[in-house]
mmCIF file of C-alpha atoms and ligand atoms in Angstrom:
data_model
loop_
_atom_site.group_PDB
_atom_site.id
_atom_site.type_symbol
_atom_site.label_atom_id
_atom_site.label_comp_id
_atom_site.label_asym_id
_atom_site.label_seq_id
_atom_site.Cartn_x
_atom_site.Cartn_y
_atom_site.Cartn_z
ATOM 1 C CA MET A 247 0.000 0.000 0.000
ATOM 2 C CA SER A 248 1.083 3.595 -0.598
ATOM 3 C CA GLU A 249 2.045 5.568 2.493
ATOM 4 C CA LEU A 250 -0.651 6.588 4.981
ATOM 5 C CA ILE A 251 -0.720 10.179 6.189
ATOM 6 C CA LEU A 252 -2.754 11.398 9.180
ATOM 7 C CA ALA A 253 -3.718 14.956 8.238
ATOM 8 C CA SER A 254 -3.611 16.230 11.787
ATOM 9 C CA THR A 255 -1.645 18.225 14.356
ATOM 10 C CA SER A 256 -3.503 16.522 17.218
ATOM 11 C CA SER A 257 -1.412 14.612 19.756
ATOM 12 C CA ALA A 258 -4.564 12.746 20.801
ATOM 13 C CA ARG A 259 -5.156 11.538 17.250
ATOM 14 C CA ARG A 260 -1.490 10.565 16.942
ATOM 15 C CA ALA A 261 -1.696 8.537 20.162
ATOM 16 C CA LEU A 262 -4.757 6.672 18.895
ATOM 17 C CA MET A 263 -3.138 5.904 15.522
ATOM 18 C CA ASP A 264 0.070 4.789 17.252
ATOM 19 C CA GLY A 265 -1.990 2.208 19.122
ATOM 20 C CA LEU A 266 -3.079 0.679 15.815
ATOM 21 C CA GLY A 267 0.523 -0.054 14.889
ATOM 22 C CA LEU A 268 0.205 0.736 11.176
ATOM 23 C CA PRO A 269 3.138 2.634 9.616
ATOM 24 C CA TYR A 270 1.984 6.215 9.013
ATOM 25 C CA ARG A 271 3.187 9.783 9.307
ATOM 26 C CA THR A 272 1.446 13.040 10.174
ATOM 27 C CA GLU A 273 1.200 16.280 8.236
ATOM 28 C CA ALA A 274 -0.562 19.467 9.281
ATOM 29 C CA PRO A 275 -3.568 20.092 7.016
ATOM 30 C CA GLY A 276 -3.102 23.868 7.187
ATOM 31 C CA VAL A 277 -6.681 24.686 6.260
ATOM 32 C CA ASP A 278 -9.102 27.426 7.266
ATOM 33 C CA GLU A 279 -11.484 25.738 9.732
ATOM 34 C CA HIS A 280 -14.260 28.273 9.342
ATOM 35 C CA VAL A 281 -17.530 26.938 7.947
ATOM 36 C CA ALA A 282 -20.723 28.680 6.889
ATOM 37 C CA ALA A 283 -23.094 29.604 9.709
ATOM 38 C CA GLY A 284 -26.216 27.486 9.937
ATOM 39 C CA LEU A 285 -24.520 24.148 9.287
ATOM 40 C CA SER A 286 -25.372 21.387 11.745
ATOM 41 C CA ALA A 287 -22.493 20.080 13.864
ATOM 42 C CA GLU A 288 -22.525 16.889 11.804
ATOM 43 C CA GLU A 289 -22.371 18.791 8.494
ATOM 44 C CA ALA A 290 -19.558 21.007 9.814
ATOM 45 C CA VAL A 291 -17.320 18.193 11.046
ATOM 46 C CA ARG A 292 -17.891 16.193 7.872
ATOM 47 C CA MET A 293 -16.975 19.193 5.692
ATOM 48 C CA LEU A 294 -13.854 19.955 7.731
ATOM 49 C CA ALA A 295 -12.621 16.356 7.836
ATOM 50 C CA VAL A 296 -12.868 16.223 4.019
ATOM 51 C CA ARG A 297 -11.213 19.668 3.702
ATOM 52 C CA LYS A 298 -8.268 18.582 5.854
ATOM 53 C CA ALA A 299 -7.794 15.277 4.020
ATOM 54 C CA ARG A 300 -8.078 16.917 0.572
ATOM 55 C CA ALA A 301 -5.518 19.601 1.485
ATOM 56 C CA VAL A 302 -2.881 16.960 2.274
ATOM 57 C CA GLN A 303 -3.863 14.685 -0.616
ATOM 58 C CA GLU A 304 -3.342 17.564 -3.068
ATOM 59 C CA ARG A 305 0.299 17.621 -1.923
ATOM 60 C CA HIS A 306 0.655 13.829 -2.012
ATOM 61 C CA PRO A 307 -1.730 12.444 -4.664
ATOM 62 C CA ASP A 308 -0.342 8.890 -4.443
ATOM 63 C CA ALA A 309 -0.789 8.621 -0.675
ATOM 64 C CA TRP A 310 -3.649 7.498 1.550
ATOM 65 C CA VAL A 311 -4.795 10.409 3.734
ATOM 66 C CA LEU A 312 -6.947 10.362 6.861
ATOM 67 C CA GLY A 313 -8.524 13.618 8.059
ATOM 68 C CA ALA A 314 -10.765 14.214 11.063
ATOM 69 C CA ASP A 315 -12.714 16.945 12.799
ATOM 70 C CA GLN A 316 -14.659 17.104 16.038
ATOM 71 C CA LEU A 317 -17.282 19.323 17.656
ATOM 72 C CA VAL A 318 -19.279 19.155 20.868
ATOM 73 C CA GLU A 319 -23.019 19.726 20.733
ATOM 74 C CA VAL A 320 -24.945 20.609 23.888
ATOM 75 C CA GLY A 321 -28.545 21.740 23.521
ATOM 76 C CA HIS A 322 -28.457 24.011 20.476
ATOM 77 C CA GLU A 323 -24.866 25.117 21.075
ATOM 78 C CA VAL A 324 -21.796 23.838 19.229
ATOM 79 C CA LEU A 325 -18.449 23.990 21.057
ATOM 80 C CA GLY A 326 -14.944 23.741 19.648
ATOM 81 C CA LYS A 327 -11.567 24.147 21.368
ATOM 82 C CA PRO A 328 -11.439 26.863 24.071
ATOM 83 C CA GLN A 329 -9.066 29.773 23.495
ATOM 84 C CA ASP A 330 -8.219 30.281 27.173
ATOM 85 C CA ARG A 331 -9.099 29.207 30.720
ATOM 86 C CA ASP A 332 -12.104 31.504 30.928
ATOM 87 C CA ALA A 333 -13.522 30.008 27.724
ATOM 88 C CA ALA A 334 -12.827 26.520 29.079
ATOM 89 C CA ARG A 335 -14.665 27.373 32.315
ATOM 90 C CA ALA A 336 -17.657 28.617 30.313
ATOM 91 C CA GLN A 337 -17.693 25.433 28.233
ATOM 92 C CA LEU A 338 -17.528 23.155 31.257
ATOM 93 C CA GLN A 339 -20.200 25.147 33.078
ATOM 94 C CA ARG A 340 -22.383 24.433 30.058
ATOM 95 C CA LEU A 341 -21.580 20.698 30.127
ATOM 96 C CA LEU A 342 -21.689 19.904 33.860
ATOM 97 C CA GLY A 343 -24.942 18.251 34.929
ATOM 98 C CA GLN A 344 -25.973 17.902 31.279
ATOM 99 C CA THR A 345 -25.790 15.376 28.441
ATOM 100 C CA HIS A 346 -23.839 16.389 25.345
ATOM 101 C CA VAL A 347 -22.839 14.750 22.081
ATOM 102 C CA ILE A 348 -19.360 14.536 20.574
ATOM 103 C CA HIS A 349 -19.499 14.454 16.767
ATOM 104 C CA THR A 350 -16.322 13.257 15.076
ATOM 105 C CA ALA A 351 -15.990 12.918 11.309
ATOM 106 C CA VAL A 352 -13.236 10.982 9.588
ATOM 107 C CA CYS A 353 -12.434 10.962 5.874
ATOM 108 C CA LEU A 354 -10.105 8.499 4.129
ATOM 109 C CA LEU A 355 -8.862 9.499 0.677
ATOM 110 C CA GLY A 356 -6.681 7.293 -1.493
ATOM 111 C CA PRO A 357 -5.219 6.742 -4.953
ATOM 112 C CA GLY A 358 -7.676 6.153 -7.800
ATOM 113 C CA GLY A 359 -10.286 8.454 -6.315
ATOM 114 C CA HIS A 360 -10.974 6.446 -3.156
ATOM 115 C CA HIS A 361 -13.159 8.503 -0.812
ATOM 116 C CA SER A 362 -14.805 7.089 2.295
ATOM 117 C CA GLU A 363 -16.082 9.009 5.297
ATOM 118 C CA THR A 364 -18.232 8.666 8.352
ATOM 119 C CA VAL A 365 -19.432 10.668 11.367
ATOM 120 C CA GLU A 366 -19.618 8.986 14.764
ATOM 121 C CA ASP A 367 -21.478 10.296 17.812
ATOM 122 C CA THR A 368 -20.769 9.612 21.463
ATOM 123 C CA ARG A 369 -23.180 10.809 24.177
ATOM 124 C CA LEU A 370 -21.705 11.845 27.521
ATOM 125 C CA THR A 371 -23.404 12.888 30.756
ATOM 126 C CA PHE A 372 -21.389 14.827 33.315
ATOM 127 C CA PHE A 373 -21.953 15.119 37.042
ATOM 128 C CA ALA A 374 -22.966 18.528 38.309
ATOM 129 C CA VAL A 375 -19.916 19.485 40.387
ATOM 130 C CA PRO A 376 -19.447 22.629 42.554
ATOM 131 C CA PRO A 377 -17.474 25.621 41.240
ATOM 132 C CA GLU A 378 -14.417 24.900 43.381
ATOM 133 C CA GLU A 379 -14.173 21.386 41.896
ATOM 134 C CA LEU A 380 -14.429 22.906 38.405
ATOM 135 C CA GLU A 381 -11.550 25.247 39.234
ATOM 136 C CA ARG A 382 -9.453 22.307 40.449
ATOM 137 C CA TYR A 383 -10.154 20.527 37.157
ATOM 138 C CA LEU A 384 -9.184 23.621 35.178
ATOM 139 C CA ASP A 385 -5.902 23.668 37.156
ATOM 140 C CA THR A 386 -4.975 20.354 35.458
ATOM 141 C CA GLY A 387 -4.726 22.161 32.132
ATOM 142 C CA GLU A 388 -6.486 19.290 30.378
ATOM 143 C CA TRP A 389 -8.744 21.840 28.693
ATOM 144 C CA GLU A 390 -5.984 22.985 26.381
ATOM 145 C CA GLY A 391 -6.413 21.768 22.796
ATOM 146 C CA CYS A 392 -9.607 19.834 23.554
ATOM 147 C CA ALA A 393 -13.019 20.476 22.067
ATOM 148 C CA GLY A 394 -15.283 20.675 25.129
ATOM 149 C CA SER A 395 -12.364 21.476 27.509
ATOM 150 C CA TYR A 396 -11.886 17.999 28.973
ATOM 151 C CA ARG A 397 -9.907 14.795 28.411
ATOM 152 C CA VAL A 398 -12.080 11.722 28.806
ATOM 153 C CA GLU A 399 -9.016 9.502 29.340
ATOM 154 C CA GLY A 400 -7.476 11.833 31.911
ATOM 155 C CA ARG A 401 -8.713 13.495 35.113
ATOM 156 C CA GLY A 402 -11.807 14.466 33.098
ATOM 157 C CA GLN A 403 -13.167 10.955 33.626
ATOM 158 C CA ALA A 404 -13.916 12.021 37.228
ATOM 159 C CA LEU A 405 -16.627 14.266 35.774
ATOM 160 C CA LEU A 406 -18.151 11.472 33.700
ATOM 161 C CA GLN A 407 -21.432 9.969 34.887
ATOM 162 C CA LYS A 408 -22.377 8.106 31.673
ATOM 163 C CA LEU A 409 -20.873 7.422 28.228
ATOM 164 C CA GLU A 410 -22.763 5.870 25.319
ATOM 165 C CA GLY A 411 -20.758 5.055 22.200
ATOM 166 C CA ASP A 412 -17.107 4.710 21.216
ATOM 167 C CA ARG A 413 -14.861 6.203 23.909
ATOM 168 C CA THR A 414 -11.993 6.741 21.446
ATOM 169 C CA ASN A 415 -14.382 8.895 19.421
ATOM 170 C CA VAL A 416 -14.276 11.382 22.298
ATOM 171 C CA GLN A 417 -10.471 11.440 22.260
ATOM 172 C CA GLY A 418 -10.419 12.435 18.597
ATOM 173 C CA LEU A 419 -10.764 9.379 16.338
ATOM 174 C CA PRO A 420 -13.579 6.776 16.318
ATOM 175 C CA MET A 421 -11.211 3.831 16.105
ATOM 176 C CA LEU A 422 -13.964 1.278 15.391
ATOM 177 C CA SER A 423 -14.813 3.299 12.267
ATOM 178 C CA VAL A 424 -11.176 4.032 11.377
ATOM 179 C CA VAL A 425 -10.435 0.289 11.397
ATOM 180 C CA ARG A 426 -13.528 -0.403 9.268
ATOM 181 C CA LEU A 427 -12.583 2.285 6.695
ATOM 182 C CA LEU A 428 -8.979 1.036 6.516
ATOM 183 C CA ARG A 429 -10.038 -2.601 6.109
ATOM 184 C CA GLN A 430 -12.614 -1.659 3.455
ATOM 185 C CA ALA A 431 -9.838 0.207 1.593
ATOM 186 C CA GLY A 432 -7.721 -2.958 1.577
ATOM 187 C CA PHE A 433 -5.229 -2.227 4.374
ATOM 188 C CA ASP A 434 -3.565 -5.270 5.987
ATOM 189 C CA LEU A 435 -3.621 -4.230 9.650
ATOM 190 C CA PHE A 436 -1.141 -6.931 10.600
ATOM 191 C CA ALA A 437 1.245 -6.598 7.644
ATOM 192 C CA ARG A 438 4.829 -7.699 8.349
ATOM 193 C CA PRO A 439 6.990 -4.545 8.821
HETATM 194 N N1 DGT B 190 -6.706 13.657 24.595
HETATM 195 C C1 DGT B 190 -7.971 14.085 24.331
HETATM 196 N N2 DGT B 190 -8.160 14.981 23.325
HETATM 197 C C2 DGT B 190 -9.438 15.384 23.114
HETATM 198 C C3 DGT B 190 -10.533 14.958 23.890
HETATM 199 N N3 DGT B 190 -11.649 15.576 23.411
HETATM 200 C C4 DGT B 190 -11.272 16.348 22.378
HETATM 201 N N4 DGT B 190 -9.935 16.217 22.186
HETATM 202 C C5 DGT B 190 -9.103 16.885 21.178
HETATM 203 C C6 DGT B 190 -8.879 16.017 19.972
HETATM 204 C C7 DGT B 190 -8.608 17.038 18.909
HETATM 205 O O1 DGT B 190 -7.215 17.349 18.904
HETATM 206 C C8 DGT B 190 -9.392 18.259 19.366
HETATM 207 C C9 DGT B 190 -10.625 18.462 18.511
HETATM 208 O O2 DGT B 190 -10.404 19.577 17.698
HETATM 209 P P1 DGT B 190 -10.212 19.462 16.103
HETATM 210 O O3 DGT B 190 -11.047 18.351 15.553
HETATM 211 O O4 DGT B 190 -10.369 20.827 15.572
HETATM 212 O O5 DGT B 190 -8.699 18.953 15.905
HETATM 213 P P2 DGT B 190 -7.348 19.761 16.120
HETATM 214 O O6 DGT B 190 -7.462 21.153 15.644
HETATM 215 O O7 DGT B 190 -6.896 19.558 17.531
HETATM 216 O O8 DGT B 190 -6.321 18.929 15.230
HETATM 217 P P3 DGT B 190 -6.352 18.722 13.635
HETATM 218 O O9 DGT B 190 -7.429 19.624 13.072
HETATM 219 O O10 DGT B 190 -6.621 17.259 13.415
HETATM 220 O O11 DGT B 190 -4.953 19.127 13.205
HETATM 221 O O12 DGT B 190 -9.808 18.009 20.696
HETATM 222 C C10 DGT B 190 -10.281 14.022 24.952
HETATM 223 O O13 DGT B 190 -11.189 13.601 25.690
HETATM 224 N N5 DGT B 190 -9.004 13.607 25.119
#
């Protein structure tokens, strides 16, 4: 198989792909992540995952390229990555004591016009915790670089009352779907190095 490129700057996505053990490399997509207002969270993440994968594939047309994007939806609000601690506090205040949905889209592009994509949802319910506990969680710094301002595999799991769906989807890549897309594209996931 041609080389596989993860079109991502995300350390969480890299960690998940490392666990799979396939040879791959990463490349920053370098795309504008703004989308038209009025798109649903699912439409937005799907569009951005394709945009990221296409941007890298244009530079490496013979490669396989995996792109991904994630948003948090709570009520009618859509949350991305917080810019600072105050924004992270506001996001978590919105999520605590509520149920929210993580939407993650992945897109796999390959030689010969291969294009497969999917969007996976995971529903999470958080405990309602007092403000001082929220401040202690913010002190961990886990909010940085995370849509929704928490890390489900880190101290953030102490906020988690219920999770329905693929846990890896929360971390940045729905690995059940990534494996399915790679197998459908003909990847041998246990190829001899
Ligand atoms: N480790 C960890 N990371 C999380 C968690 N929830 C969200 N994230 C991270 C994964 C992604 O890096 C980020 C979602 O934002 P984006 O989809 O815009 O990706 P990002 O800009 O980080 O990287 P990329 O666009 O792939 O270069 O949030 C979590 O529970 N644990």
